[in-house]
Amino acid sequence: MAAKAPEKITKPKDRDFLNHLETYLSKRDGVDKLLKISRYATKIILASSLIPETRSIIPRLKSFESSVGVSRKAFRLGKFVQDINALRSSRWDSNHELVLLLIAYGGEGLYYFVEQFIWLTKSGLIDAKHSKWLQKISAWAELVGYVGSVSIKIRDLRKLNDEERCVASTIEISVSRGLACDGDDEKMKKIKEKKTLKVLSVLQDLADGLMTVADIRDGKGVLSAPNVISCAGLFSAIVSTHKNWISC
């Protein structure tokens, strides 16, 4: 019997840009992160000396930045449910991992839950006198969530490092024996891509955490300077946009 010809592996076609953009913009996070980019880009302009204070555009930029901030809070309506579901579907191997999951998803879930009431306050439906303590609860819950999130991601990075060393060892053995290792090369490439995204995600959480600390401290301190916070916010927004673009 004649040997079967090897199947030709074809690379999947790149997705059409406009279709990809449509999918991206149909997601809540997609629009939210674009609003975040526009808000913090505006904050950078306002914090710098690019535009003189005497120009009439300054009040309009401040009004735009404030309006975008309120609009973003509307995108958090019901978002705490995703943290509940993420916690329900999580798997853990030890009590330590369970505690980290509770801190990460519990903190973020509480933050999104409280943000709904802050939006109602900003919109005028709830008395503004409650705004101050709601913002404090929101900021502390967000900070706790970031602590848990960074801890989990650092744990994941350690696991990826172990996988990378294991695959690298397999490739080295295959090369020394003159064997093909195409599958392992592809596996190594995927591990490196995951590591890059995970590192970016950690840096994003640290940038967001810095902004949260600034909120808790009411803008006091060198690291709470407007230009520092604005750059941290823009960096976080760009990383989020990149991750969401890839995921959709």
XYZ file of N, CA and C in Angstrom:
744
model
N 0.856 -1.198 0.000
C 0.000 0.000 0.000
C 0.888 1.242 0.000
N 0.555 2.198 -0.839
C 1.362 3.410 -0.946
C 1.217 4.239 0.323
N 2.337 4.833 0.732
C 2.310 5.662 1.944
C 1.467 6.912 1.710
N 0.710 7.273 2.726
C -0.157 8.442 2.618
C 0.673 9.712 2.670
N 0.419 10.599 1.726
C 1.168 11.858 1.683
C 0.847 12.688 2.922
N 1.881 13.295 3.496
C 1.635 14.097 4.704
C 0.716 15.280 4.415
N -0.185 15.528 5.347
C -1.121 16.627 5.161
C -0.396 17.962 5.271
N -0.790 18.863 4.401
C -0.179 20.185 4.397
C -0.849 21.045 5.467
N -0.030 21.576 6.344
C -0.556 22.409 7.415
C -0.649 23.849 6.912
N -1.839 24.370 6.898
C -2.039 25.739 6.421
C -2.237 26.671 7.604
N -1.611 27.809 7.492
C -1.726 28.807 8.550
C -3.091 29.479 8.455
N -3.802 29.617 9.562
C -5.118 30.247 9.505
C -5.029 31.691 9.016
N -6.051 32.070 8.237
C -6.074 33.428 7.697
C -6.249 34.446 8.813
N -5.529 35.571 8.654
C -5.705 36.651 9.620
C -7.119 37.190 9.520
N -7.671 37.523 10.652
C -9.033 38.016 10.678
C -9.098 39.419 10.069
N -10.191 39.674 9.364
C -10.401 40.987 8.776
C -10.414 42.050 9.882
N -9.699 43.156 9.651
C -9.529 44.179 10.685
C -10.861 44.769 11.138
N -11.724 45.121 10.184
C -13.000 45.750 10.546
C -13.912 44.791 11.309
N -13.900 43.500 10.940
C -14.682 42.506 11.685
C -14.153 42.360 13.111
N -12.816 42.378 13.217
C -12.179 42.285 14.530
C -12.539 43.509 15.371
N -12.502 44.685 14.740
C -12.836 45.926 15.439
C -14.292 45.927 15.896
N -15.187 45.407 15.048
C -16.605 45.327 15.410
C -16.802 44.450 16.639
N -16.116 43.295 16.655
C -16.210 42.387 17.796
C -15.659 43.043 19.058
N -14.549 43.747 18.886
C -13.910 44.421 20.022
C -14.832 45.482 20.628
N -15.435 46.289 19.764
C -16.288 47.389 20.238
C -17.639 46.900 20.758
N -18.001 45.659 20.433
C -19.276 45.116 20.941
C -19.141 44.648 22.385
N -17.905 44.565 22.879
C -17.668 44.128 24.250
C -17.610 45.331 25.194
N -18.118 45.144 26.381
C -18.130 46.199 27.389
C -16.720 46.705 27.675
N -15.768 45.766 27.873
C -14.399 46.155 28.208
C -13.717 46.891 27.065
N -14.074 46.538 25.831
C -13.460 47.195 24.681
C -13.742 48.690 24.673
N -15.006 49.061 24.808
C -15.390 50.479 24.818
C -14.843 51.160 26.070
N -14.903 50.468 27.213
C -14.433 51.042 28.471
C -12.960 51.425 28.390
N -12.137 50.561 27.794
C -10.697 50.845 27.736
C -10.383 51.960 26.743
N -11.161 52.090 25.690
C -10.974 53.220 24.777
C -11.323 54.532 25.478
N -12.368 54.498 26.303
C -12.714 55.679 27.097
C -11.602 55.986 28.103
N -11.009 54.929 28.655
C -9.925 55.117 29.621
C -8.718 55.767 28.956
N -8.402 55.343 27.730
C -7.285 55.952 26.995
C -7.549 57.438 26.767
N -8.770 57.751 26.301
C -9.087 59.153 26.021
C -9.067 59.990 27.293
N -9.518 59.408 28.419
C -9.541 60.159 29.673
C -8.136 60.482 30.159
N -7.250 59.467 30.183
C -5.919 59.705 30.735
C -5.007 60.443 29.758
N -5.267 60.333 28.472
C -4.544 61.167 27.513
C -4.899 62.637 27.749
N -6.177 62.900 28.031
C -6.621 64.263 28.356
C -5.994 64.741 29.658
N -5.910 63.836 30.655
C -5.293 64.195 31.932
C -3.828 64.574 31.756
N -3.114 63.844 30.858
C -1.707 64.154 30.607
C -1.570 65.545 29.997
N -2.454 65.855 29.065
C -2.434 67.186 28.432
C -2.682 68.276 29.476
N -3.661 68.028 30.364
C -3.994 69.010 31.387
C -2.871 69.156 32.423
N -2.175 68.032 32.730
C -1.107 68.073 33.741
C 0.181 68.674 33.199
N 0.317 68.709 31.868
C 1.530 69.259 31.259
C 1.331 70.739 30.944
N 2.357 71.316 30.359
C 2.276 72.737 29.966
C 2.101 72.875 28.454
N 1.503 71.836 27.838
C 1.332 71.869 26.387
C 0.368 72.974 25.962
N -0.637 73.215 26.797
C -1.631 74.241 26.483
C -1.617 75.301 27.590
N -1.444 76.565 27.250
C -1.447 77.616 28.281
C -2.761 77.643 29.048
N -2.678 77.978 30.347
C -3.868 78.024 31.211
C -4.910 79.024 30.728
N -4.437 80.012 29.976
C -5.352 81.073 29.536
C -6.242 80.647 28.374
N -5.902 79.538 27.706
C -6.673 79.110 26.548
C -8.058 78.622 26.983
N -9.062 78.934 26.161
C -10.450 78.585 26.498
C -10.725 77.088 26.394
N -9.809 76.344 25.766
C -10.028 74.904 25.597
C -9.829 74.147 26.910
N -9.103 74.741 27.865
C -8.808 74.071 29.134
C -10.088 73.663 29.874
N -11.048 74.579 30.080
C -12.305 74.166 30.762
C -13.040 73.069 30.015
N -12.986 73.098 28.680
C -13.678 72.061 27.895
C -12.998 70.709 28.075
N -11.660 70.704 28.131
C -10.930 69.455 28.355
C -11.224 68.894 29.744
N -11.294 69.778 30.743
C -11.604 69.336 32.109
C -13.014 68.753 32.176
N -13.959 69.407 31.486
C -15.338 68.917 31.448
C -15.409 67.569 30.731
N -14.647 67.430 29.633
C -14.615 66.170 28.875
C -14.057 65.049 29.740
N -12.946 65.331 30.437
C -12.307 64.316 31.291
C -13.248 63.855 32.389
N -13.953 64.808 33.000
C -14.897 64.479 34.060
C -16.078 63.653 33.532
N -16.586 64.020 32.355
C -17.727 63.309 31.758
C -17.358 61.877 31.384
N -16.156 61.708 30.850
C -15.695 60.363 30.487
C -15.549 59.503 31.739
N -15.063 60.106 32.827
C -14.928 59.373 34.090
C -16.264 58.847 34.582
N -17.304 59.681 34.508
C -18.652 59.255 34.923
C -19.197 58.194 33.965
N -18.937 58.373 32.656
C -19.414 57.406 31.649
C -18.807 56.026 31.877
N -17.537 55.996 32.264
C -16.880 54.707 32.502
C -17.513 53.954 33.659
N -17.994 54.691 34.656
C -18.618 54.030 35.806
C -19.902 53.309 35.396
N -20.580 53.817 34.372
C -21.807 53.170 33.894
C -21.510 51.784 33.320
N -20.294 51.596 32.785
C -19.911 50.300 32.212
C -19.632 49.259 33.292
N -19.654 49.664 34.551
C -19.400 48.720 35.647
C -20.682 48.179 36.252
N -21.816 48.567 35.695
C -23.090 48.051 36.204
C -23.144 46.530 36.048
N -23.294 45.830 37.136
C -23.396 44.374 37.107
C -22.092 43.651 36.863
N -20.988 44.398 36.773
C -19.711 43.753 36.438
C -19.187 42.880 37.574
N -19.692 43.116 38.798
C -19.246 42.311 39.936
C -19.645 40.841 39.765
N -20.636 40.571 38.922
C -21.099 39.193 38.706
C -19.989 38.354 38.074
N -19.161 38.982 37.223
C -18.084 38.215 36.582
C -17.058 37.732 37.610
N -16.874 38.505 38.688
C -15.952 38.067 39.743
C -16.554 36.915 40.550
N -17.871 36.968 40.765
C -18.547 35.862 41.458
C -18.407 34.576 40.649
N -18.662 34.672 39.337
C -18.559 33.497 38.471
C -17.122 33.003 38.347
N -16.171 33.949 38.285
C -14.760 33.562 38.199
C -14.335 32.808 39.456
N -14.820 33.255 40.600
C -14.494 32.572 41.858
C -15.150 31.198 41.920
N -16.386 31.112 41.441
C -17.099 29.821 41.437
C -16.409 28.789 40.550
N -15.836 29.250 39.433
C -15.226 28.315 38.481
C -13.736 28.071 38.753
N -13.193 28.747 39.770
C -11.763 28.606 40.078
C -11.467 27.259 40.722
N -10.248 26.806 40.509
C -9.768 25.565 41.136
C -8.522 25.904 41.956
N -8.376 25.290 43.099
C -7.214 25.571 43.934
C -6.680 24.280 44.513
N -5.365 24.262 44.789
C -4.698 23.068 45.309
C -4.375 23.178 46.792
N -4.553 24.364 47.350
C -4.238 24.541 48.772
C -5.087 25.672 49.340
N -5.117 25.752 50.662
C -5.846 26.829 51.328
C -5.237 28.194 51.007
N -3.906 28.202 50.804
C -3.217 29.459 50.459
C -3.732 30.004 49.125
N -3.889 29.135 48.148
C -4.411 29.557 46.843
C -5.864 30.021 46.960
N -6.645 29.341 47.806
C -8.038 29.742 48.019
C -8.108 31.151 48.613
N -7.234 31.432 49.579
C -7.215 32.757 50.203
C -6.875 33.831 49.168
N -5.890 33.542 48.302
C -5.509 34.501 47.258
C -6.672 34.761 46.293
N -7.391 33.707 45.940
C -8.548 33.857 45.052
C -9.644 34.700 45.697
N -9.881 34.450 46.983
C -10.902 35.227 47.702
C -10.508 36.699 47.789
N -9.223 36.954 48.018
C -8.746 38.339 48.098
C -8.880 39.029 46.744
N -8.428 38.334 45.683
C -8.434 38.937 44.348
C -9.849 39.185 43.838
N -10.654 38.127 43.790
C -12.008 38.260 43.229
C -12.968 38.949 44.194
N -12.767 38.706 45.509
C -13.615 39.364 46.495
C -13.399 40.872 46.504
N -12.117 41.285 46.491
C -11.806 42.714 46.481
C -12.307 43.398 45.225
N -12.036 42.790 44.069
C -12.470 43.393 42.808
C -13.997 43.402 42.698
N -14.638 42.316 43.148
C -16.099 42.236 43.091
C -16.760 43.304 43.948
N -16.216 43.506 45.159
C -16.756 44.544 46.043
C -16.550 45.926 45.427
N -15.376 46.112 44.810
C -15.076 47.396 44.143
C -16.112 47.699 43.058
N -16.380 46.724 42.182
C -17.354 46.945 41.108
C -18.767 47.147 41.662
N -19.073 46.453 42.749
C -20.400 46.591 43.349
C -20.602 48.015 43.889
N -19.613 48.521 44.612
C -19.711 49.869 45.188
C -19.695 50.930 44.095
N -18.934 50.672 43.005
C -18.847 51.637 41.906
C -20.219 51.949 41.300
N -21.135 50.997 41.372
C -22.486 51.236 40.853
C -23.166 52.372 41.619
N -22.979 52.397 42.946
C -23.593 53.429 43.774
C -22.880 54.773 43.605
N -21.563 54.709 43.349
C -20.831 55.953 43.080
C -21.339 56.581 41.785
N -21.611 55.733 40.787
C -22.160 56.245 39.519
C -23.527 56.903 39.759
N -24.361 56.274 40.575
C -25.672 56.848 40.885
C -25.528 58.172 41.638
N -24.491 58.260 42.470
C -24.221 59.513 43.188
C -23.789 60.601 42.214
N -22.855 60.236 41.313
C -22.361 61.204 40.319
C -23.478 61.634 39.376
N -24.408 60.720 39.136
C -25.520 61.027 38.224
C -26.613 61.852 38.890
N -26.525 62.002 40.224
C -27.480 62.837 40.940
C -28.653 62.099 41.543
N -28.719 60.766 41.371
C -29.854 60.014 41.906
C -29.735 59.793 43.411
N -28.499 59.635 43.893
C -28.240 59.452 45.325
C -27.586 60.722 45.860
N -27.907 61.057 47.073
C -27.369 62.269 47.703
C -25.840 62.262 47.667
N -25.246 63.362 47.249
C -23.787 63.462 47.091
C -23.036 63.351 48.414
N -23.737 63.517 49.546
C -23.059 63.449 50.845
C -22.505 62.052 51.129
N -23.034 61.040 50.409
C -22.546 59.668 50.597
C -21.334 59.356 49.721
N -21.001 60.264 48.822
C -19.962 60.002 47.831
C -18.597 59.728 48.457
N -18.214 60.511 49.474
C -16.873 60.422 50.058
C -16.590 59.041 50.630
N -17.491 58.536 51.493
C -17.215 57.238 52.116
C -17.384 56.079 51.141
N -18.253 56.249 50.144
C -18.375 55.219 49.108
C -17.075 55.104 48.300
N -16.460 56.244 47.991
C -15.204 56.240 47.250
C -14.072 55.612 48.049
N -14.083 55.831 49.371
C -13.061 55.214 50.232
C -13.207 53.693 50.254
N -14.445 53.222 50.417
C -14.692 51.772 50.408
C -14.269 51.180 49.061
N -14.639 51.864 47.979
C -14.307 51.410 46.633
C -12.796 51.318 46.436
N -12.076 52.365 46.875
C -10.620 52.405 46.690
C -9.919 51.304 47.481
N -10.330 51.103 48.752
C -9.701 50.062 49.560
C -9.997 48.664 49.016
N -11.226 48.450 48.557
C -11.579 47.150 47.974
C -10.773 46.897 46.700
N -10.618 47.943 45.895
C -9.837 47.810 44.659
C -8.384 47.468 44.976
N -7.810 48.140 45.977
C -6.416 47.886 46.351
C -6.232 46.452 46.834
N -7.156 45.974 47.654
C -7.097 44.578 48.136
C -7.160 43.618 46.954
N -8.036 43.924 45.988
C -8.148 43.090 44.790
C -6.860 43.029 44.010
N -6.167 44.170 43.887
C -4.898 44.202 43.144
C -3.813 43.398 43.858
N -3.801 43.452 45.188
C -2.820 42.664 45.953
C -3.000 41.176 45.654
N -4.255 40.726 45.693
C -4.530 39.322 45.387
C -4.225 38.975 43.943
N -4.596 39.869 43.027
C -4.385 39.625 41.605
C -2.897 39.512 41.256
N -2.092 40.442 41.790
C -0.647 40.405 41.519
C -0.030 39.128 42.093
N -0.458 38.739 43.284
C 0.076 37.514 43.912
C -0.232 36.290 43.066
N -1.453 36.205 42.537
C -1.846 35.065 41.703
C -1.047 35.054 40.402
N -0.861 36.214 39.806
C -0.145 36.294 38.529
C 1.338 35.977 38.692
N 1.913 36.366 39.826
C 3.316 36.010 40.096
C 3.442 34.500 40.260
N 2.453 33.898 40.923
C 2.423 32.428 41.045
C 2.338 31.779 39.667
N 1.480 32.330 38.804
C 1.338 31.797 37.437
C 2.633 31.948 36.638
N 3.335 33.069 36.853
C 4.612 33.274 36.158
C 5.639 32.227 36.575
N 5.635 31.865 37.853
C 6.551 30.813 38.322
C 6.240 29.488 37.627
N 4.950 29.188 37.491
C 4.560 27.944 36.812
C 4.987 27.975 35.343
N 4.833 29.126 34.695
C 5.244 29.257 33.291
C 6.759 29.124 33.155
N 7.502 29.647 34.123
C 8.960 29.498 34.107
C 9.353 28.030 34.211
N 8.644 27.285 35.066
C 8.916 25.841 35.196
C 8.612 25.111 33.889
N 7.470 25.477 33.267
C 7.121 24.872 31.973
C 8.173 25.190 30.915
N 8.634 26.435 30.920
C 9.627 26.863 29.928
C 10.927 26.076 30.079
N 11.370 25.888 31.325
C 12.595 25.119 31.561
C 12.430 23.666 31.122
N 11.248 23.105 31.376
C 10.972 21.717 31.001
C 10.999 21.545 29.483
N 10.339 22.471 28.760
C 10.296 22.395 27.291
C 11.683 22.642 26.713
N 12.422 23.596 27.306
C 13.775 23.900 26.830
C 14.678 22.674 26.976
N 14.496 21.953 28.092
C 15.283 20.729 28.318
C 14.927 19.661 27.278
N 13.626 19.530 26.959
C 13.177 18.560 25.954
C 13.748 18.896 24.583
N 13.746 20.187 24.238
C 14.291 20.626 22.941
C 15.782 20.336 22.870
N 16.480 20.609 23.964
C 17.932 20.373 24.005
C 18.254 18.896 23.791
N 17.480 18.018 24.436
C 17.700 16.571 24.289
C 17.400 16.135 22.855
N 16.300 16.682 22.281
C 15.924 16.317 20.912
C 16.992 16.745 19.909
N 17.525 17.948 20.105
C 18.572 18.455 19.203
C 19.826 17.599 19.313
N 20.202 17.217 20.532
C 21.415 16.400 20.733
C 21.289 15.019 20.096
N 20.026 14.545 19.959
C 19.786 13.232 19.351
C 19.433 13.328 17.873
N 19.409 14.535 17.365
C 19.094 14.736 15.952
C 17.640 14.524 15.606
N 16.748 14.734 16.583
C 15.322 14.538 16.362
C 14.630 15.874 16.076
N 13.531 15.803 15.339
C 12.744 17.009 15.043
C 12.004 17.453 16.308
N 11.912 18.750 16.484
C 11.231 19.254 17.690
C 10.319 20.439 17.351
N 9.638 20.309 16.188
C 8.748 21.396 15.754
C 7.637 21.657 16.774
N 7.058 20.574 17.297
C 5.975 20.718 18.268
C 6.438 21.417 19.530
N 7.647 21.074 19.993
C 8.184 21.709 21.200
C 8.522 23.176 20.952
N 8.997 23.492 19.747
C 9.291 24.893 19.406
C 8.024 25.728 19.454
N 6.941 25.157 18.927
C 5.662 25.869 18.942
C 5.160 26.052 20.386
N 5.380 25.007 21.192
C 4.976 25.068 22.596
C 5.764 26.151 23.339
N 7.064 26.222 23.047
C 7.913 27.233 23.669
C 7.463 28.643 23.277
N 7.100 28.805 22.005
C 6.632 30.105 21.520
C 5.368 30.543 22.269
N 4.437 29.607 22.464
C 3.193 29.919 23.170
C 3.452 30.272 24.638
N 4.393 29.553 25.267
C 4.738 29.839 26.663
C 5.313 31.242 26.790
N 6.190 31.611 25.853
C 6.795 32.950 25.884
C 5.738 34.039 25.685
N 4.765 33.780 24.805
C 3.684 34.749 24.588
C 2.843 34.904 25.852
N 2.546 33.775 26.510
C 1.781 33.823 27.763
C 2.545 34.594 28.835
N 3.865 34.370 28.902
C 4.681 35.068 29.899
C 4.668 36.571 29.660
N 4.781 36.965 28.390
C 4.776 38.395 28.057
C 3.472 39.051 28.489
N 2.346 38.393 28.160
C 1.034 38.936 28.545
C 0.873 38.974 30.061
N 1.400 37.947 30.737
C 1.279 37.894 32.199
C 2.104 38.996 32.858
N 3.310 39.246 32.335
C 4.161 40.321 32.873
C 3.494 41.680 32.659
N 2.942 41.880 31.451
C 2.229 43.130 31.165
C 1.035 43.307 32.107
N 0.360 42.188 32.397
C -0.799 42.223 33.285
C -0.392 42.612 34.705
N 0.761 42.102 35.168
C 1.272 42.468 36.492
C 1.607 43.956 36.540
N 2.289 44.444 35.491
C 2.648 45.865 35.426
C 1.393 46.739 35.388
N 0.368 46.259 34.684
C -0.901 46.997 34.626
C -1.532 47.089 36.017
N -1.547 45.970 36.745
C -2.111 45.969 38.100
C -1.334 46.906 39.025
N -0.004 46.934 38.854
C 0.815 47.823 39.686
C 0.511 49.290 39.371
N 0.324 49.588 38.074
C -0.017 50.963 37.673
C -1.389 51.352 38.229
N -2.353 50.446 38.106
C -3.691 50.715 38.655
C -3.651 50.821 40.180
N -2.808 49.988 40.801
C -2.654 50.041 42.252
C -2.086 51.377 42.715
N -1.149 51.912 41.920
C -0.571 53.220 42.233
C -1.650 54.306 42.222
N -2.547 54.242 41.220
C -3.638 55.220 41.144
C -4.602 55.053 42.312
N -4.816 53.811 42.731
C -5.716 53.550 43.858
C -5.143 54.106 45.156
N -3.826 53.919 45.351
C -3.167 54.479 46.545
C -3.281 56.001 46.548
N -3.149 56.603 45.370
C -3.296 58.061 45.259
C -4.703 58.498 45.665
N -5.722 57.698 45.287
C -7.104 58.013 45.686
C -7.272 57.908 47.198
N -6.675 56.862 47.781
C -6.786 56.670 49.234
C -6.107 57.808 49.987
N -4.972 58.276 49.436
C -4.202 59.347 50.095
C -4.666 60.739 49.677
N -5.750 60.803 48.907
C -6.302 62.086 48.453
C -5.282 62.905 47.660
N -4.479 62.203 46.849
C -3.538 62.900 45.968
C -2.299 63.439 46.639
N -2.006 63.013 47.885
C -0.822 63.504 48.596
C 0.380 62.608 48.294
N 1.563 63.217 48.222
C 2.783 62.453 47.981
C 3.298 62.627 46.564
N 4.597 62.341 46.391
C 5.248 62.523 45.081
C 4.643 61.597 44.031
N 4.379 60.348 44.419
C 3.843 59.378 43.464
C 2.381 59.633 43.118
N 1.777 60.591 43.805
C 0.383 60.943 43.510
C 0.275 62.198 42.649
N 1.422 62.668 42.134
C 1.418 63.859 41.280
C 0.564 63.602 40.035
N -0.174 64.594 39.540
C -1.074 64.409 38.397
C -0.422 63.792 37.169
N 0.823 64.226 36.857
C 1.467 63.673 35.657
C 1.852 62.209 35.837
N 2.247 61.823 37.059
C 2.593 60.418 37.344
C 1.347 59.539 37.233
N 0.274 59.977 37.868
C -0.983 59.208 37.861
C -1.547 59.120 36.445
N -1.458 60.210 35.702
C -1.980 60.216 34.326
C -1.212 59.244 33.439
N 0.111 59.221 33.572
C 0.933 58.288 32.782
C 0.649 56.840 33.174
N 0.476 56.589 34.477
C 0.140 55.241 34.956
C -1.204 54.798 34.389
N -2.180 55.715 34.388
C -3.510 55.390 33.849
C -3.478 55.109 32.366
N -2.711 55.900 31.617
C -2.619 55.685 30.167
C -1.920 54.365 29.858
N -0.846 54.052 30.612
C -0.150 52.780 30.425
C -1.088 51.604 30.677
N -1.832 51.674 31.779
C -2.789 50.619 32.118
C -3.838 50.459 31.023
N -4.335 51.585 30.508
C -5.372 51.543 29.470
C -4.855 50.901 28.188
N -3.625 51.214 27.814
C -3.037 50.657 26.581
C -2.826 49.147 26.726
N -2.323 48.714 27.888
C -2.123 47.277 28.129
C -3.460 46.543 28.086
N -4.481 47.114 28.726
C -5.816 46.493 28.720
C -6.368 46.388 27.309
N -6.204 47.451 26.540
C -6.685 47.456 25.157
C -5.985 46.371 24.343
N -4.678 46.238 24.535
C -3.901 45.212 23.823
C -4.387 43.814 24.192
N -4.601 43.551 25.483
C -5.054 42.232 25.936
C -6.459 41.928 25.401
N -7.334 42.905 25.477
C -8.712 42.696 24.994
C -8.750 42.494 23.489
N -7.893 43.200 22.775
C -7.830 43.053 21.319
C -7.416 41.634 20.934
N -6.418 41.111 21.649
C -5.946 39.749 21.370
C -7.011 38.723 21.737
N -7.668 38.931 22.889
C -8.614 37.941 23.394
C -9.859 37.831 22.521
N -10.231 38.906 21.809
C -11.462 38.844 21.001
C -11.138 38.517 19.546
